[in-house]
Every structure is written in C-alpha cells, then in structure tokens.
PDB file of C-alpha atoms in Angstrom:
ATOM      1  CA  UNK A   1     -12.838  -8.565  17.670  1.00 46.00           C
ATOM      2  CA  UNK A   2     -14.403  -5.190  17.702  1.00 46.00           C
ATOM      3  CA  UNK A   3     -12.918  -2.249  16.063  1.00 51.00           C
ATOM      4  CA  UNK A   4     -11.973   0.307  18.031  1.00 55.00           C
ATOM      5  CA  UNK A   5     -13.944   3.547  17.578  1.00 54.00           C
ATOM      6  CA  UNK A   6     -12.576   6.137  15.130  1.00 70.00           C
ATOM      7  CA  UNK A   7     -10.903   9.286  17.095  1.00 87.00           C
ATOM      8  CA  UNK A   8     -10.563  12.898  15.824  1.00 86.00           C
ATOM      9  CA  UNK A   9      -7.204  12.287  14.815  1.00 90.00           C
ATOM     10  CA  UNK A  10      -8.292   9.073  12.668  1.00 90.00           C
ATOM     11  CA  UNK A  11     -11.276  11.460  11.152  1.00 92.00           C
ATOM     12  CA  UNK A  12      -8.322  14.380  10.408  1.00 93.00           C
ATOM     13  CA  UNK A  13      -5.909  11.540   8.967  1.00 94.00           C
ATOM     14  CA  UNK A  14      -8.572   9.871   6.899  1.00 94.00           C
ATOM     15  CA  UNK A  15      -9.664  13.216   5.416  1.00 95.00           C
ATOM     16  CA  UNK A  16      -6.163  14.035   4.575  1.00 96.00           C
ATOM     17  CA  UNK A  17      -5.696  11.128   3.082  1.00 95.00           C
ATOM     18  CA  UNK A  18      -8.515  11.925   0.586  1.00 95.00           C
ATOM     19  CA  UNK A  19      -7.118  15.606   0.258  1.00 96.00           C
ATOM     20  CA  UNK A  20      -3.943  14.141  -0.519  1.00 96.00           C
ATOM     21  CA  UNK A  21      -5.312  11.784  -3.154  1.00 93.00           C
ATOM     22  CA  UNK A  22      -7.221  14.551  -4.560  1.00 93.00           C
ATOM     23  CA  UNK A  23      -4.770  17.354  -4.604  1.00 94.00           C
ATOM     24  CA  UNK A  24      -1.477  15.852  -3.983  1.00 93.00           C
ATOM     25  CA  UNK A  25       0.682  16.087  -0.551  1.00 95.00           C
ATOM     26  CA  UNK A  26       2.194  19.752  -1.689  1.00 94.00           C
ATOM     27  CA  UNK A  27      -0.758  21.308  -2.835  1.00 96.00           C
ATOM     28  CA  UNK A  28      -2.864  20.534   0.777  1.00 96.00           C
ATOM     29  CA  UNK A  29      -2.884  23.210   3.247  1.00 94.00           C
ATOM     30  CA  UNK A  30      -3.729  22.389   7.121  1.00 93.00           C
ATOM     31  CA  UNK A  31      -6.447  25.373   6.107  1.00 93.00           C
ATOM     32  CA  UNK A  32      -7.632  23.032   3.494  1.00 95.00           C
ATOM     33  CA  UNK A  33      -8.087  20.136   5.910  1.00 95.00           C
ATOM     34  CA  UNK A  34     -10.124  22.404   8.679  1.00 94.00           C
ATOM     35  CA  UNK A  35     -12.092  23.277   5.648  1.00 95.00           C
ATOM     36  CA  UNK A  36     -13.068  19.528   5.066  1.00 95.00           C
ATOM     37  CA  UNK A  37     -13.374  19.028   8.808  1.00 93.00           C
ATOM     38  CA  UNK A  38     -15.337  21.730   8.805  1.00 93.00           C
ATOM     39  CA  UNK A  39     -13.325  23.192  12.241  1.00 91.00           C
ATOM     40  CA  UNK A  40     -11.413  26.003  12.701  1.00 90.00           C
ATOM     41  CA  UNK A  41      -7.263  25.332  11.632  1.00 86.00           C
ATOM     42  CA  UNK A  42      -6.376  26.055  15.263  1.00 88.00           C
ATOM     43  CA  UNK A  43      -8.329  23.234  16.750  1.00 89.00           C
ATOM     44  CA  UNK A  44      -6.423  20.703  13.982  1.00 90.00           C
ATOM     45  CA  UNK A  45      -3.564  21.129  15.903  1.00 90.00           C
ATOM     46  CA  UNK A  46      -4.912  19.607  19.417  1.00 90.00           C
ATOM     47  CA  UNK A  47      -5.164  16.532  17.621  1.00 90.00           C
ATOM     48  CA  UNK A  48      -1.966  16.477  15.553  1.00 91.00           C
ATOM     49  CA  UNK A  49       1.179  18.225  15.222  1.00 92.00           C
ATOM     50  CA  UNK A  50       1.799  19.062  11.407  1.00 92.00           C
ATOM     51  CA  UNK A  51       0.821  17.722   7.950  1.00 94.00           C
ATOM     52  CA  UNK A  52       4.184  15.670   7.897  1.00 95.00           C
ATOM     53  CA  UNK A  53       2.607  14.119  10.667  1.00 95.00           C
ATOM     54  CA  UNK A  54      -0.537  13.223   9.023  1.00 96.00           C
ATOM     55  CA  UNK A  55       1.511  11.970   6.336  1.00 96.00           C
ATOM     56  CA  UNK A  56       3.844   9.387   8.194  1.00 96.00           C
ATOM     57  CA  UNK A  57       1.040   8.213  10.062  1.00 95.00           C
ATOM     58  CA  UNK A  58      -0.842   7.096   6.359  1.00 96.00           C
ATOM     59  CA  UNK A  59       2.492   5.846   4.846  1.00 96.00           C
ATOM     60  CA  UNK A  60       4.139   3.778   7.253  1.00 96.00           C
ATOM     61  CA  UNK A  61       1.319   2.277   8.459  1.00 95.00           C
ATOM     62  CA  UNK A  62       0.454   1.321   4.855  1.00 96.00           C
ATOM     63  CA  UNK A  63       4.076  -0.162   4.727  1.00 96.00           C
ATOM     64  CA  UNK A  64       3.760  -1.577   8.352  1.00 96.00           C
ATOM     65  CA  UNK A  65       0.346  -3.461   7.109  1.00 97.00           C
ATOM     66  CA  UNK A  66       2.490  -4.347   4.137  1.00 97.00           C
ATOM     67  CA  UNK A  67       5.421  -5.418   5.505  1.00 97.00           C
ATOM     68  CA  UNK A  68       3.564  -7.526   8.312  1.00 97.00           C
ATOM     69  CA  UNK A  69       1.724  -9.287   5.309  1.00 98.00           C
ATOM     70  CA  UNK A  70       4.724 -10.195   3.794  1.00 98.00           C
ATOM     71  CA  UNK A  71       6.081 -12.225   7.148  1.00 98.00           C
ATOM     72  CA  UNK A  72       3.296 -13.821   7.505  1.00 98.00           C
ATOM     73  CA  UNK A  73       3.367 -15.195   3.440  1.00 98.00           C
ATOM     74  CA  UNK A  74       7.188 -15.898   3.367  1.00 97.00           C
ATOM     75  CA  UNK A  75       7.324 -17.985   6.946  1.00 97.00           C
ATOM     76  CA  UNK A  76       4.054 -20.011   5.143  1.00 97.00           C
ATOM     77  CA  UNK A  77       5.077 -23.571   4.028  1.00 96.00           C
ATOM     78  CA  UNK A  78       2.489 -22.856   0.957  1.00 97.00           C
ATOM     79  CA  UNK A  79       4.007 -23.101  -3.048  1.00 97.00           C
ATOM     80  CA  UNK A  80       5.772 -20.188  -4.597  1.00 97.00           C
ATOM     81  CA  UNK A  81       3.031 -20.073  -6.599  1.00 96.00           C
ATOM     82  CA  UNK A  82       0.613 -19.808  -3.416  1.00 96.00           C
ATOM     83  CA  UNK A  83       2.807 -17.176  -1.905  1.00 97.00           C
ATOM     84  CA  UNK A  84       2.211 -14.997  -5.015  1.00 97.00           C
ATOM     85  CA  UNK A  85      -1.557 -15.422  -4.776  1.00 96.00           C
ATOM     86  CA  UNK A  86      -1.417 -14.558  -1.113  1.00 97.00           C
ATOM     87  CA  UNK A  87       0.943 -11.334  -2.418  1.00 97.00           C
ATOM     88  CA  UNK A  88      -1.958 -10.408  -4.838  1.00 96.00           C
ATOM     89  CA  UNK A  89      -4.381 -10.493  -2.157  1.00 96.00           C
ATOM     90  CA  UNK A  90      -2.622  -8.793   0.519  1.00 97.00           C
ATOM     91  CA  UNK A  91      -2.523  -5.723  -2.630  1.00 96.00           C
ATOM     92  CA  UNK A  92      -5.911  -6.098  -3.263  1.00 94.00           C
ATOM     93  CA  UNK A  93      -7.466  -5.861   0.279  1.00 94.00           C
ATOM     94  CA  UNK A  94      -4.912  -3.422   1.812  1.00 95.00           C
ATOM     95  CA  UNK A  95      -5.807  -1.341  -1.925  1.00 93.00           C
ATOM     96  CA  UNK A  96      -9.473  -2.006  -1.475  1.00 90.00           C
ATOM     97  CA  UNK A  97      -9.553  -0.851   2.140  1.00 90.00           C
ATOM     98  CA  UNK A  98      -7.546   2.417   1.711  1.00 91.00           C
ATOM     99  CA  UNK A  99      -7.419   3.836  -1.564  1.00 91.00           C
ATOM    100  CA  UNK A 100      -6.906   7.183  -0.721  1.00 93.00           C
ATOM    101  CA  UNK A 101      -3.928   6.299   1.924  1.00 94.00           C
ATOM    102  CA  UNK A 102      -2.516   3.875  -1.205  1.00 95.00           C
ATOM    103  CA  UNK A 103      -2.676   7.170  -3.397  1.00 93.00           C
ATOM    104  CA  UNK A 104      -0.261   8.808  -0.194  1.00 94.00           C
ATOM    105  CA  UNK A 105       2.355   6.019  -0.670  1.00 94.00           C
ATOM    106  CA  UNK A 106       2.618   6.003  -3.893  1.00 93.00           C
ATOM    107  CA  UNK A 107       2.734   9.418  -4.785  1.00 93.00           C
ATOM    108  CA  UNK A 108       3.877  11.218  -1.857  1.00 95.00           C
ATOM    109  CA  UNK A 109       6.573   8.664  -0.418  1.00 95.00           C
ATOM    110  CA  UNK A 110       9.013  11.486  -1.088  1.00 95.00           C
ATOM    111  CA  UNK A 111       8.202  13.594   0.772  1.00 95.00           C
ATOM    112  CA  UNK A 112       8.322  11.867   4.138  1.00 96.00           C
ATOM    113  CA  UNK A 113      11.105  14.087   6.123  1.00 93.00           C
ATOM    114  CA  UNK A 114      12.543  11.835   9.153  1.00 93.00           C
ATOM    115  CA  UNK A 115      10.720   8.831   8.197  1.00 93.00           C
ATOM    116  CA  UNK A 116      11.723   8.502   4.812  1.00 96.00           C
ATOM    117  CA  UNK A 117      14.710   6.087   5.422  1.00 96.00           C
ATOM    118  CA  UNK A 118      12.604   3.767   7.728  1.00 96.00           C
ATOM    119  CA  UNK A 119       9.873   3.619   4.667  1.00 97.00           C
ATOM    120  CA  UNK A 120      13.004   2.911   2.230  1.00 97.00           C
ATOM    121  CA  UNK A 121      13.775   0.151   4.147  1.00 97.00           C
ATOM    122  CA  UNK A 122      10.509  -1.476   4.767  1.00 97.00           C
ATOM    123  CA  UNK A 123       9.841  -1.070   0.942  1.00 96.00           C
ATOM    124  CA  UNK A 124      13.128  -2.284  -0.011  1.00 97.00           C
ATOM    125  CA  UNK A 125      12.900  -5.742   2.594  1.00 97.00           C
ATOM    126  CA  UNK A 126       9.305  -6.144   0.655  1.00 98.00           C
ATOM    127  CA  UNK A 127      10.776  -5.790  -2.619  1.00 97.00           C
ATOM    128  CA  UNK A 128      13.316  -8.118  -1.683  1.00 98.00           C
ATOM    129  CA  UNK A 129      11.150 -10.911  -0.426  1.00 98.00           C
ATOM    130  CA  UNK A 130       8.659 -10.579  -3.352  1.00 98.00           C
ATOM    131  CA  UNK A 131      11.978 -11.361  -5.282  1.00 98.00           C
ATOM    132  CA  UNK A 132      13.298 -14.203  -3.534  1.00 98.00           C
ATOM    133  CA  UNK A 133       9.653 -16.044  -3.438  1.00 98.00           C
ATOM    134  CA  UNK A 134      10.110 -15.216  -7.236  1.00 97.00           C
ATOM    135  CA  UNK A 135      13.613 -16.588  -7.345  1.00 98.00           C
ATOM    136  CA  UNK A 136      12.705 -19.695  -5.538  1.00 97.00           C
ATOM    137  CA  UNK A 137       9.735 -20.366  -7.650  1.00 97.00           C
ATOM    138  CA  UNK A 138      11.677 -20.748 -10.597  1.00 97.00           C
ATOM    139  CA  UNK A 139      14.579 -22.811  -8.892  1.00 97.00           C
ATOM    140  CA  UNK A 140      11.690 -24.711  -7.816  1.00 96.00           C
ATOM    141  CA  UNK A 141      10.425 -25.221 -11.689  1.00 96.00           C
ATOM    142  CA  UNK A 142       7.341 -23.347 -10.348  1.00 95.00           C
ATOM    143  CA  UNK A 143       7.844 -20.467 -12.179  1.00 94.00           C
ATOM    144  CA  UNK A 144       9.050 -19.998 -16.118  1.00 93.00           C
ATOM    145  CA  UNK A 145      12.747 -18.927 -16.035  1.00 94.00           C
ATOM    146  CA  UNK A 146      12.487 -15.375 -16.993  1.00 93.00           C
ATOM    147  CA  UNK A 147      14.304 -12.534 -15.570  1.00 95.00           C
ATOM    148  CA  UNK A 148      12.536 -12.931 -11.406  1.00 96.00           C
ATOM    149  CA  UNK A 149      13.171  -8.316 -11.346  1.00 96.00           C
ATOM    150  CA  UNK A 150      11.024  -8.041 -14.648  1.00 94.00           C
ATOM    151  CA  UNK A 151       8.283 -10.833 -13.039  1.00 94.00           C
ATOM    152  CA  UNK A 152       8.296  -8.662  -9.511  1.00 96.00           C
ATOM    153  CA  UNK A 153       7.828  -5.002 -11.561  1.00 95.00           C
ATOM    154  CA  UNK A 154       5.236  -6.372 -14.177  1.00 93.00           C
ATOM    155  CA  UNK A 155       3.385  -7.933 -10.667  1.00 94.00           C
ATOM    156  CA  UNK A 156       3.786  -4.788  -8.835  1.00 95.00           C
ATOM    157  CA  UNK A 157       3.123  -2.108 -11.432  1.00 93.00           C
ATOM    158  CA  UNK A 158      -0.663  -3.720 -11.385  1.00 93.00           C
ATOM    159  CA  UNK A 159      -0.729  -4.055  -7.941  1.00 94.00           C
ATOM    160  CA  UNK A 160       0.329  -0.486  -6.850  1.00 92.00           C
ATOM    161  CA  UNK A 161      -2.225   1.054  -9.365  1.00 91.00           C
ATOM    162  CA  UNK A 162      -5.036  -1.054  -7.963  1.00 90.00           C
ATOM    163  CA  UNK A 163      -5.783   2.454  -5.707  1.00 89.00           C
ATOM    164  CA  UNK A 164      -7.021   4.309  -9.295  1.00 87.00           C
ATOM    165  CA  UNK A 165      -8.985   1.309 -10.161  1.00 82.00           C
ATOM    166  CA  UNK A 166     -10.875   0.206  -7.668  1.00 81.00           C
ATOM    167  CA  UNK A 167     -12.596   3.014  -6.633  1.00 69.00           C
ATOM    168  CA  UNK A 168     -14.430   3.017  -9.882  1.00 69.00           C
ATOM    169  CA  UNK A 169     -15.738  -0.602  -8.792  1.00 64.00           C
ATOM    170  CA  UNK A 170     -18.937  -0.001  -6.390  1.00 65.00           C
ATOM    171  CA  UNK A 171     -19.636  -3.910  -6.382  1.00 72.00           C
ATOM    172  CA  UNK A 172     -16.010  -4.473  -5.669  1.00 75.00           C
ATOM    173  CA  UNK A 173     -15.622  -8.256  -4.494  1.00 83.00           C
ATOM    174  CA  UNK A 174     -11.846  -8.236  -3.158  1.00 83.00           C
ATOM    175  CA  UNK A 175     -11.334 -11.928  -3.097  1.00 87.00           C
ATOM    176  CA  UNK A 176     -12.469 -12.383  -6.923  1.00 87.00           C
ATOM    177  CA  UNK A 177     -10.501  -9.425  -7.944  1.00 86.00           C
ATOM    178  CA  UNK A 178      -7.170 -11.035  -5.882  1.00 88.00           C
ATOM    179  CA  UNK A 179      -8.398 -14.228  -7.942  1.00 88.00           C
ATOM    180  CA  UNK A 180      -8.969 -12.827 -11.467  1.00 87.00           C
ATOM    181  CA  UNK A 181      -5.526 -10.228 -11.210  1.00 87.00           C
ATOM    182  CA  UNK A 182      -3.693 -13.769  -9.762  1.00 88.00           C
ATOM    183  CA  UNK A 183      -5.106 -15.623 -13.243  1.00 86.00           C
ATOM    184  CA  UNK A 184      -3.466 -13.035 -15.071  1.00 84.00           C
ATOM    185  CA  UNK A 185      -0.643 -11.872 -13.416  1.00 85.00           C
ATOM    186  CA  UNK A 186       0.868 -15.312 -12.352  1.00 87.00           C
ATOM    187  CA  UNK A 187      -1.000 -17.616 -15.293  1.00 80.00           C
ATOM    188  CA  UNK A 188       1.690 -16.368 -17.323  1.00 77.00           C
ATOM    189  CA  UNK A 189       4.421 -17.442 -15.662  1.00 82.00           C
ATOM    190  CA  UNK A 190       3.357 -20.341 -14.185  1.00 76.00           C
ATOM    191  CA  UNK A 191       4.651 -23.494 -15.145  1.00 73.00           C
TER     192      UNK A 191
END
C-alpha cells in the first residue's frame, strides 16, 4: 500500500505539531507557524481554519490510532499477558512515529474546545480496556494480584513519556524497545 502524498495541510499540521512540542499549544502563534512554513500567515488559512483546528486534527487522530489499536488487541484470542505486549507496542510505534503529535496529547489535551469530550471518552474507553485486560489477567492467574489501577498507571506513566525519550534514540529499533519496556514493565507482574 502506498502512502498517500503529504498535502499543505499535513506539512502545516506536522510543523505545528513540532511548534507545539517545542513551545507548548498557548505559547504558538499562527504567525509563528507561517514563520516555520516560511509563507505569509494569510496563506495558512487556505489550508486550515484556526490553530484549534490544527490541534484536534493531531490529538484525536493520535487517540483514533490509539483507540483502533486497542480493538484490534482486546477482540485477539492472545494471553493477557500477550495483550499487554501488544499494548506496549502499539505505545512504542504510535510514540516512535509521532513524537511531536504525542507531546500535543499529552500536554495540550486541555485545551481541545469542542472536541474535548469526544477525546475524554476515547481516552477513558482505552483506559478502561487496558484495565479489564489487567483485571482478567489476574483472574486468569496471569498476572500477580496487585491493585490492576496501580499496574495500568505504572504501565502507562512509561508509555506516555516514551515521546521525551525516544527522540534522543537515532538508532531507535521500535520492536526491541516494545520488547525490552515489555521485560520490564510486565516481568514484574507476571506470574
């Protein structure tokens, strides 16, 4: 399958993305992003309609890619402890693939306007699933039975920082890193 070419408005979001990461969500300016574009701030707004814009288009789509992940792990007939790796990974390559959009969702979120209670949701229906493949791993006697909320946040503290880390890795091989963080991360509360 070919990916499809980049438009202007992929090019504007991208760059935002990386302004947003940079400077943070407030502190960008659409005169900051014509700047990086290197066009005038008039011609931005042929291709999109406001930085909110630019902002739900990184975020939900992150969530979206997230959230479609997730359906895909929890209708698999794999182990708990399978679905957990597969969790990792899906962090790791959505993470390794968009750092800069990562940085938007976890540090702007807030400041999505109409679009905020549609992100709550998809977060909230991940958060949940992580928790019941949790749950189910240690009714299972896959998992040690330890509180499943403090498994889910020690998993997903690491995971959601992966954006600050990874950058810093030129030779970044995403499938060892999904390996080595799955060692770690779910070694410890494996049974």
């Amino acid at each position: 399958m070919a990916l499809k070419p980049e438009t202007r408005k992929d090019e504007i979001i991208q760059t935002a993305a990386k302004l947003f990461k940079e400077k943070g969500y407030s502190a960008v300016t659409m005169r900051d992003l014509a700047t990086a574009m290197g066009i005038k701030a008039a011609s931005l707004y042929n291709h999109i309609n406001s930085k909110q814009e630019i902002l739900k288009a990184i975020i939900i789509s992150i969530a979206e890619d997230f959230t479609n992940g997730m359906d895909i792990i929890i209708k698999s007939k794999d182990s708990n402890i399978s679905k957990l790796e597969n969790i990792v990974a899906l962090h790791v390559n959505i993470a390794a693939n968009n750092t800069n959009g990562m940085a938007s969702l976890n540090n702007d979120w807030m400041h999505l306007e109409d679009q905020l209670s549609h992100y709550l949701q998809l977060r909230n229906e991940y958060e949940s699933n992580f928790l019941n493949i949790i749950k189910e791993g240690i009714a299972a006697l896959e998992i040690k039975d330890k509180n499943p909320e403090i498994i889910m946040f020690s998993m997903l503290t690491t995971l959601r920082s992966l954006y600050l880390w990874i950058p810093k890795k030129e030779d970044l091989d995403a499938t060892n890193l999904a390996q080595n963080l799955s060692e770690v991360l779910i070694g410890g509360i494996n049974i």
